[in-house]
Amino acid sequence: MSLFSKGRAVALAGVLLAAASLPGQFADAAPGNQGQGQGRGKPVREVPVSTTGSYIVVLNADPLLGSFTQDELQSNAAANASVELVQDHDALLDAAGVSVANKTHSYVNSVNGFSATMSHESAVKISLQKNVAFVVADELMQPTTDESGDFLGLTDEAGAWDSGLLGEDIVIGVIDSGIWPEHASFADDGSYGPAPVTIADVDVVDEDGEVVRVIPGCDFGGPSEHLAPGLVDAPFECNDKLIGARQMLSTYASLTGLTDVEYDSARDENGHGTHTASTAGGNAGVDAEIFGVDRGTVSGIAPLARIVAYKALGELGGYGSDLTGAIDQAVEDGVDVINYSIGSSSFAIGSDDVAFLFAANAGVFVATSNGNAGPGAATTGSPASVPWITSVGASTHTRTFTGSVTFGDLVPPKGKKPTPPPVTTTVEGASVTGGTGVLQIVDAADHGNELCLSDQKFKGNLSGKIVLCKRGVNARVDKSFAVYLAGGAGMVLYNLDDVSDLITDNHWVPSVHVTLTDGLVVKSYIDTAQKPVAYITGGEHDTATGAVMAAFSSRGENLLSADIIKPDVTAPGVNILAGQTPTPTSGPPGQLFQSISGTSMSSPHVAGLFALIKQAHPDWSPAMAKSALMTTSYQDVMKEDAATPADPFDMGAGHVDPSGATTAPNSLFNPGIVYDNDIFGHAAFTCGADLGVFTAGTCDFVAGLGYSFDATDLNLASIGIGALAGTQTTFRTITNVSGGELSLTPVIDAPAGFSVSVDGDLAAIAAGESRTFDITIARTDAAVGVWGFGSITLEGSGYEAYSPIAVRATNLAAVGEVTAALEDGTASIPVAFGYTGEYTPVASGLVAATDTVQTVGQDPDQTFAPSDEGNGATRLDVAVTAGDTLLRVHLPQVDPDDNIDLDLYVYGPDGTLVGASGNGGTNETVELLLPVAGTYELYTHGWGVGDASPVEYTIQTWLVPGTPGNLEAIDPGDATVGTSGEVIINWPADLPAGEYYGVISHVSPDGLEATTLVALS
């Protein structure tokens, strides 16, 4: 049963986020200093210092989508529940001494939390509250950009468009820099019926239910007094195509402030949002003209889709708080698809990731850009790194615009024919501008401004000349602006290498963009010619090699989880012709179209495809739609050198392929099988990865449902194993969506140095039936630490469902903890070997608890800080020496009815919080494996002592030295790659009653490979 249906929601309240606890991810932990809390809980996520003074707070309690469906979010019941959530937000601020007036957003729909400006000290105070999941610094994030229909095969006979899949009545929410509403791509030509949802004004209320701000449903015609001369924000009434537009820039306006070129409305001054919206869902057959040249017609991928624009990006980027607010609002507005061409360089999970998780559970399909930090490895950032949304790499398509620069003997003597004929050289590059006549050409380096920086003056006179500029530091279009300001008449822009893409920008002067090699040819000519002259030929429609990865497209591995392959797919993202604002903050004004590049441009291609899938299969979950994109993709894709085959870290499963008849087997719209997923599967992933999204109680609940916490088992249409020691078996579940019976056969392309086998009954799968099968991958002779790539394709009845494999061998894998009864005297630890050679298990401990009896009083404000010592908190110091393997701290239950609530906080030698546990009642544990040497401060916090204040309690500590003790590990002998073994551990069976802890260190010739905690009672 799918849990993603838009018309229903899983009853998550009291299950997923309700238990009180402290946050999740231990940030920037030094090796060997990993604090753990929350009982069996997760490490503490340190609150980073915000450079902006703004922070985002995410609470443990459910958002509205935990109790309401997406369709119910605008009900009176949801509105009342929303007021209660806002009251909780304001109470947290008040408890930390932060004025509610500092709050910039309250999130209630897809994430429960808020953003506010405050001191770092206040942010840390809030992070320590029992109902707070995590607090993150609110930083600026950045955007990451005709003939796509033909290239993708949407125009095929009996294809998507021919069969009526045009996105009709599907609502695409575009979270970006706004939109130019008068653009022809968003015109209501009278063919649209009434909008499927109503985008009404939204009242923002305070804790008393009083309206403090109104977010207009169609926000155009804002104040113009601050705008530069010539800029006017004209009113515009939304229509049945552009059904809504909201400005979501509260934090941006407060912290950064709108400049005189930024509209105080949803109107787009950047052009990025207009481009992405018109790519995803712009009208069909719109005439495109740039600089007076007819560039043909353009169409959005889903030309009959409706558009709602959310302006959450300003000219300098977008704050996470505003972006999360836009997601939250889009879900309430009832959008079906979200395009999010935005990302960060960090893979750390944030509030937008959490919002998208609940949006996915509500049935919202989300496409996001994979990032523009390629082609280096491990460059994918948030939110592209999470598995519940679809991240898109960028690659070329078969249309570009080519111009040239010609130089040499171009000016013959007047009235005479040159003898011999003039010697000229022509270099081609990318261009969408017009051309020039024969002009003098100069090198910007010779004029003291090699990079053509617009804030740096050129030496000498450039008036009327073509200027050679070097790429780097500033934006490409800003280089032509610098030339324009200096009176130059043209520009030749050359790359820093021969791999980076050539881009067709709307430059300020006629320009051509060339490779490094060709640029150096031009440079040499300028250096050697007595009177160097040249002319630029304007860009013309040209063919290009399609399905080549863009050099800028970010790559895997995925640093959030090496077991999750990213990107998911690739799509066209180089020189995409689509909409532009006529008043851009960068580039010449007056143009309504542009041809630009980026994964920002590839993401809306997938958002548009999602609209077509949603129309064809309204009951499909986002996971099913992503699976269809992946399994039907094609792999004939090249790396940026156009010669080397791309791998899954470049392209994911492959290039999206919506071509062919929609009803044909193996069509995107008829994939045969899908890999579905639900919120519990994604919750299990976050629990296993210690991301701090869900509480310890929730993780225990999900584990009880039988979900695996191993990321390799997440039911994706890709298979990743980041650390394979010898052999590992994972599993996948497929669902037959072909409409008939299927019998499938696995066709395996094993990664080099590994073997792959499939075990499971894949015959006679009935329509709608699901089947689970095992996949076993074993290392044969693969090098340790080197990724190998392969695939599994399930074939049968005309279907070929492709899944990429990425696997990397490691030397050893062992369980993280083993528990046993004290009287047993023996236990075993399973070990898997990924190498052949010496292996030694080293035992430390056992150590019994050291009990210290203390008292603690009630903290008056229930907000912990180390300064509360003596007034709501009690401290105990523990000295850790070099080589110690474990520091464990435990607060046993004080009151069986949990009427006494004590919490535990552990600060490391450098004064930072390294572990915390804040369960309801008192049963708190922090474990630090391989702690660094120094004095640790252990604070017991009297969160809920009440009338018993002060209360007596016992704090237990275990400090396991690295020296041998009474725990013995039996050496099983040398390791053999591909085998598993058991380490037998023994201890005296007559030890006095109590709880004992020890550590087994697993050592290879390369050093420490893993540790196993031994717990005996």
PDB file of N, CA, C and O in Angstrom, residues 269-270 290-291 432-433 476-478 480-481 484 505-511 580-594:
ATOM      1  N   GLU A 269      13.373  39.801 -10.852  1.00  0.00           N
ATOM      2  CA  GLU A 269      14.378  40.723 -11.361  1.00  0.00           C
ATOM      3  C   GLU A 269      15.653  40.016 -11.789  1.00  0.00           C
ATOM      4  O   GLU A 269      16.582  40.638 -12.300  1.00  0.00           O
ATOM      5  N   ASN A 270      15.716  38.704 -11.574  1.00  0.00           N
ATOM      6  CA  ASN A 270      16.934  37.950 -11.860  1.00  0.00           C
ATOM      7  C   ASN A 270      16.867  37.202 -13.178  1.00  0.00           C
ATOM      8  O   ASN A 270      17.847  37.087 -13.901  1.00  0.00           O
ATOM      9  N   ILE A 290      16.069  36.891 -29.373  1.00  0.00           N
ATOM     10  CA  ILE A 290      17.118  37.479 -28.532  1.00  0.00           C
ATOM     11  C   ILE A 290      17.911  38.461 -29.383  1.00  0.00           C
ATOM     12  O   ILE A 290      18.387  38.101 -30.468  1.00  0.00           O
ATOM     13  N   PHE A 291      18.037  39.687 -28.906  1.00  0.00           N
ATOM     14  CA  PHE A 291      18.759  40.745 -29.616  1.00  0.00           C
ATOM     15  C   PHE A 291      18.250  40.908 -31.051  1.00  0.00           C
ATOM     16  O   PHE A 291      19.017  41.106 -31.988  1.00  0.00           O
ATOM     17  N   VAL A 432      25.152  33.797 -28.499  1.00  0.00           N
ATOM     18  CA  VAL A 432      23.764  34.070 -28.827  1.00  0.00           C
ATOM     19  C   VAL A 432      23.573  35.557 -29.118  1.00  0.00           C
ATOM     20  O   VAL A 432      22.461  36.038 -29.280  1.00  0.00           O
ATOM     21  N   THR A 433      24.692  36.290 -29.212  1.00  0.00           N
ATOM     22  CA  THR A 433      24.636  37.721 -29.497  1.00  0.00           C
ATOM     23  C   THR A 433      24.776  37.967 -31.000  1.00  0.00           C
ATOM     24  O   THR A 433      24.954  37.034 -31.787  1.00  0.00           O
ATOM     25  N   ARG A 476      30.361  35.448 -15.993  1.00  0.00           N
ATOM     26  CA  ARG A 476      30.728  35.635 -17.407  1.00  0.00           C
ATOM     27  C   ARG A 476      30.092  36.899 -17.974  1.00  0.00           C
ATOM     28  O   ARG A 476      30.744  37.685 -18.666  1.00  0.00           O
ATOM     29  N   VAL A 477      28.815  37.095 -17.673  1.00  0.00           N
ATOM     30  CA  VAL A 477      28.128  38.246 -18.247  1.00  0.00           C
ATOM     31  C   VAL A 477      28.646  39.548 -17.648  1.00  0.00           C
ATOM     32  O   VAL A 477      28.568  40.613 -18.284  1.00  0.00           O
ATOM     33  N   ASP A 478      29.202  39.479 -16.436  1.00  0.00           N
ATOM     34  CA  ASP A 478      29.788  40.687 -15.843  1.00  0.00           C
ATOM     35  C   ASP A 478      31.078  41.091 -16.543  1.00  0.00           C
ATOM     36  O   ASP A 478      31.481  42.261 -16.504  1.00  0.00           O
ATOM     37  N   SER A 480      31.509  40.927 -19.854  1.00  0.00           N
ATOM     38  CA  SER A 480      31.090  41.743 -20.999  1.00  0.00           C
ATOM     39  C   SER A 480      30.572  43.104 -20.537  1.00  0.00           C
ATOM     40  O   SER A 480      30.687  44.103 -21.261  1.00  0.00           O
ATOM     41  N   PHE A 481      30.023  43.153 -19.322  1.00  0.00           N
ATOM     42  CA  PHE A 481      29.587  44.438 -18.775  1.00  0.00           C
ATOM     43  C   PHE A 481      30.792  45.352 -18.535  1.00  0.00           C
ATOM     44  O   PHE A 481      30.741  46.565 -18.798  1.00  0.00           O
ATOM     45  N   TYR A 484      31.756  46.652 -21.825  1.00  0.00           N
ATOM     46  CA  TYR A 484      30.756  47.641 -22.217  1.00  0.00           C
ATOM     47  C   TYR A 484      31.003  48.984 -21.526  1.00  0.00           C
ATOM     48  O   TYR A 484      30.977  50.059 -22.165  1.00  0.00           O
ATOM     49  N   ASP A 505      25.550  33.157 -23.083  1.00  0.00           N
ATOM     50  CA  ASP A 505      24.931  34.168 -22.218  1.00  0.00           C
ATOM     51  C   ASP A 505      24.425  35.347 -23.037  1.00  0.00           C
ATOM     52  O   ASP A 505      24.902  35.612 -24.144  1.00  0.00           O
ATOM     53  N   ASN A 506      23.480  36.082 -22.454  1.00  0.00           N
ATOM     54  CA  ASN A 506      23.042  37.365 -23.016  1.00  0.00           C
ATOM     55  C   ASN A 506      24.061  38.429 -22.626  1.00  0.00           C
ATOM     56  O   ASN A 506      23.931  39.113 -21.616  1.00  0.00           O
ATOM     57  N   HIS A 507      25.098  38.575 -23.430  1.00  0.00           N
ATOM     58  CA  HIS A 507      26.176  39.499 -23.083  1.00  0.00           C
ATOM     59  C   HIS A 507      25.828  40.934 -23.454  1.00  0.00           C
ATOM     60  O   HIS A 507      24.970  41.194 -24.306  1.00  0.00           O
ATOM     61  N   TRP A 508      26.580  41.878 -22.844  1.00  0.00           N
ATOM     62  CA  TRP A 508      26.344  43.298 -23.056  1.00  0.00           C
ATOM     63  C   TRP A 508      26.882  43.773 -24.393  1.00  0.00           C
ATOM     64  O   TRP A 508      26.422  44.798 -24.920  1.00  0.00           O
ATOM     65  N   VAL A 509      27.852  43.070 -24.923  1.00  0.00           N
ATOM     66  CA  VAL A 509      28.422  43.402 -26.227  1.00  0.00           C
ATOM     67  C   VAL A 509      28.492  42.110 -27.038  1.00  0.00           C
ATOM     68  O   VAL A 509      28.451  41.008 -26.472  1.00  0.00           O
ATOM     69  N   PRO A 510      28.560  42.186 -28.356  1.00  0.00           N
ATOM     70  CA  PRO A 510      28.720  40.965 -29.144  1.00  0.00           C
ATOM     71  C   PRO A 510      29.897  40.143 -28.620  1.00  0.00           C
ATOM     72  O   PRO A 510      31.002  40.663 -28.438  1.00  0.00           O
ATOM     73  N   SER A 511      29.635  38.849 -28.363  1.00  0.00           N
ATOM     74  CA  SER A 511      30.635  38.030 -27.685  1.00  0.00           C
ATOM     75  C   SER A 511      30.629  36.611 -28.220  1.00  0.00           C
ATOM     76  O   SER A 511      29.612  36.113 -28.722  1.00  0.00           O
ATOM     77  N   GLN A 580      13.203  34.943 -19.808  1.00  0.00           N
ATOM     78  CA  GLN A 580      14.084  35.895 -19.142  1.00  0.00           C
ATOM     79  C   GLN A 580      13.236  37.082 -18.715  1.00  0.00           C
ATOM     80  O   GLN A 580      12.182  37.357 -19.285  1.00  0.00           O
ATOM     81  N   THR A 581      13.673  37.748 -17.663  1.00  0.00           N
ATOM     82  CA  THR A 581      13.049  39.014 -17.302  1.00  0.00           C
ATOM     83  C   THR A 581      13.646  40.126 -18.158  1.00  0.00           C
ATOM     84  O   THR A 581      14.854  40.120 -18.428  1.00  0.00           O
ATOM     85  N   PRO A 582      12.863  41.097 -18.574  1.00  0.00           N
ATOM     86  CA  PRO A 582      13.418  42.193 -19.392  1.00  0.00           C
ATOM     87  C   PRO A 582      14.181  43.222 -18.569  1.00  0.00           C
ATOM     88  O   PRO A 582      14.793  44.122 -19.141  1.00  0.00           O
ATOM     89  N   THR A 583      14.160  43.080 -17.228  1.00  0.00           N
ATOM     90  CA  THR A 583      14.895  44.020 -16.390  1.00  0.00           C
ATOM     91  C   THR A 583      15.861  43.254 -15.491  1.00  0.00           C
ATOM     92  O   THR A 583      15.776  43.324 -14.267  1.00  0.00           O
ATOM     93  N   PRO A 584      16.808  42.513 -16.074  1.00  0.00           N
ATOM     94  CA  PRO A 584      17.678  41.667 -15.255  1.00  0.00           C
ATOM     95  C   PRO A 584      18.683  42.494 -14.464  1.00  0.00           C
ATOM     96  O   PRO A 584      19.097  43.577 -14.896  1.00  0.00           O
ATOM     97  N   THR A 585      19.062  41.981 -13.307  1.00  0.00           N
ATOM     98  CA  THR A 585      20.093  42.640 -12.516  1.00  0.00           C
ATOM     99  C   THR A 585      21.483  42.360 -13.061  1.00  0.00           C
ATOM    100  O   THR A 585      22.446  43.031 -12.686  1.00  0.00           O
ATOM    101  N   SER A 586      21.591  41.363 -13.925  1.00  0.00           N
ATOM    102  CA  SER A 586      22.869  41.056 -14.570  1.00  0.00           C
ATOM    103  C   SER A 586      22.597  40.758 -16.033  1.00  0.00           C
ATOM    104  O   SER A 586      21.835  39.846 -16.361  1.00  0.00           O
ATOM    105  N   GLY A 587      23.201  41.529 -16.920  1.00  0.00           N
ATOM    106  CA  GLY A 587      22.954  41.372 -18.349  1.00  0.00           C
ATOM    107  C   GLY A 587      22.169  42.538 -18.903  1.00  0.00           C
ATOM    108  O   GLY A 587      21.549  43.305 -18.159  1.00  0.00           O
ATOM    109  N   PRO A 588      22.160  42.674 -20.220  1.00  0.00           N
ATOM    110  CA  PRO A 588      21.484  43.816 -20.833  1.00  0.00           C
ATOM    111  C   PRO A 588      19.971  43.700 -20.710  1.00  0.00           C
ATOM    112  O   PRO A 588      19.416  42.604 -20.761  1.00  0.00           O
ATOM    113  N   PRO A 589      19.280  44.814 -20.566  1.00  0.00           N
ATOM    114  CA  PRO A 589      17.822  44.779 -20.419  1.00  0.00           C
ATOM    115  C   PRO A 589      17.120  44.590 -21.751  1.00  0.00           C
ATOM    116  O   PRO A 589      17.722  44.661 -22.825  1.00  0.00           O
ATOM    117  N   GLY A 590      15.819  44.343 -21.639  1.00  0.00           N
ATOM    118  CA  GLY A 590      14.961  44.332 -22.818  1.00  0.00           C
ATOM    119  C   GLY A 590      14.787  42.986 -23.487  1.00  0.00           C
ATOM    120  O   GLY A 590      14.052  42.894 -24.473  1.00  0.00           O
ATOM    121  N   GLN A 591      15.420  41.929 -22.970  1.00  0.00           N
ATOM    122  CA  GLN A 591      15.313  40.613 -23.603  1.00  0.00           C
ATOM    123  C   GLN A 591      14.363  39.729 -22.795  1.00  0.00           C
ATOM    124  O   GLN A 591      14.430  39.680 -21.578  1.00  0.00           O
ATOM    125  N   LEU A 592      13.493  39.004 -23.499  1.00  0.00           N
ATOM    126  CA  LEU A 592      12.535  38.118 -22.845  1.00  0.00           C
ATOM    127  C   LEU A 592      12.963  36.652 -22.909  1.00  0.00           C
ATOM    128  O   LEU A 592      12.242  35.788 -22.401  1.00  0.00           O
ATOM    129  N   PHE A 593      14.107  36.399 -23.524  1.00  0.00           N
ATOM    130  CA  PHE A 593      14.602  35.017 -23.604  1.00  0.00           C
ATOM    131  C   PHE A 593      16.106  35.018 -23.369  1.00  0.00           C
ATOM    132  O   PHE A 593      16.789  36.027 -23.562  1.00  0.00           O
ATOM    133  N   GLN A 594      16.602  33.879 -22.976  1.00  0.00           N
ATOM    134  CA  GLN A 594      18.030  33.688 -22.742  1.00  0.00           C
ATOM    135  C   GLN A 594      18.356  32.214 -22.946  1.00  0.00           C
ATOM    136  O   GLN A 594      17.487  31.347 -22.841  1.00  0.00           O
TER     137      GLN A 594
END
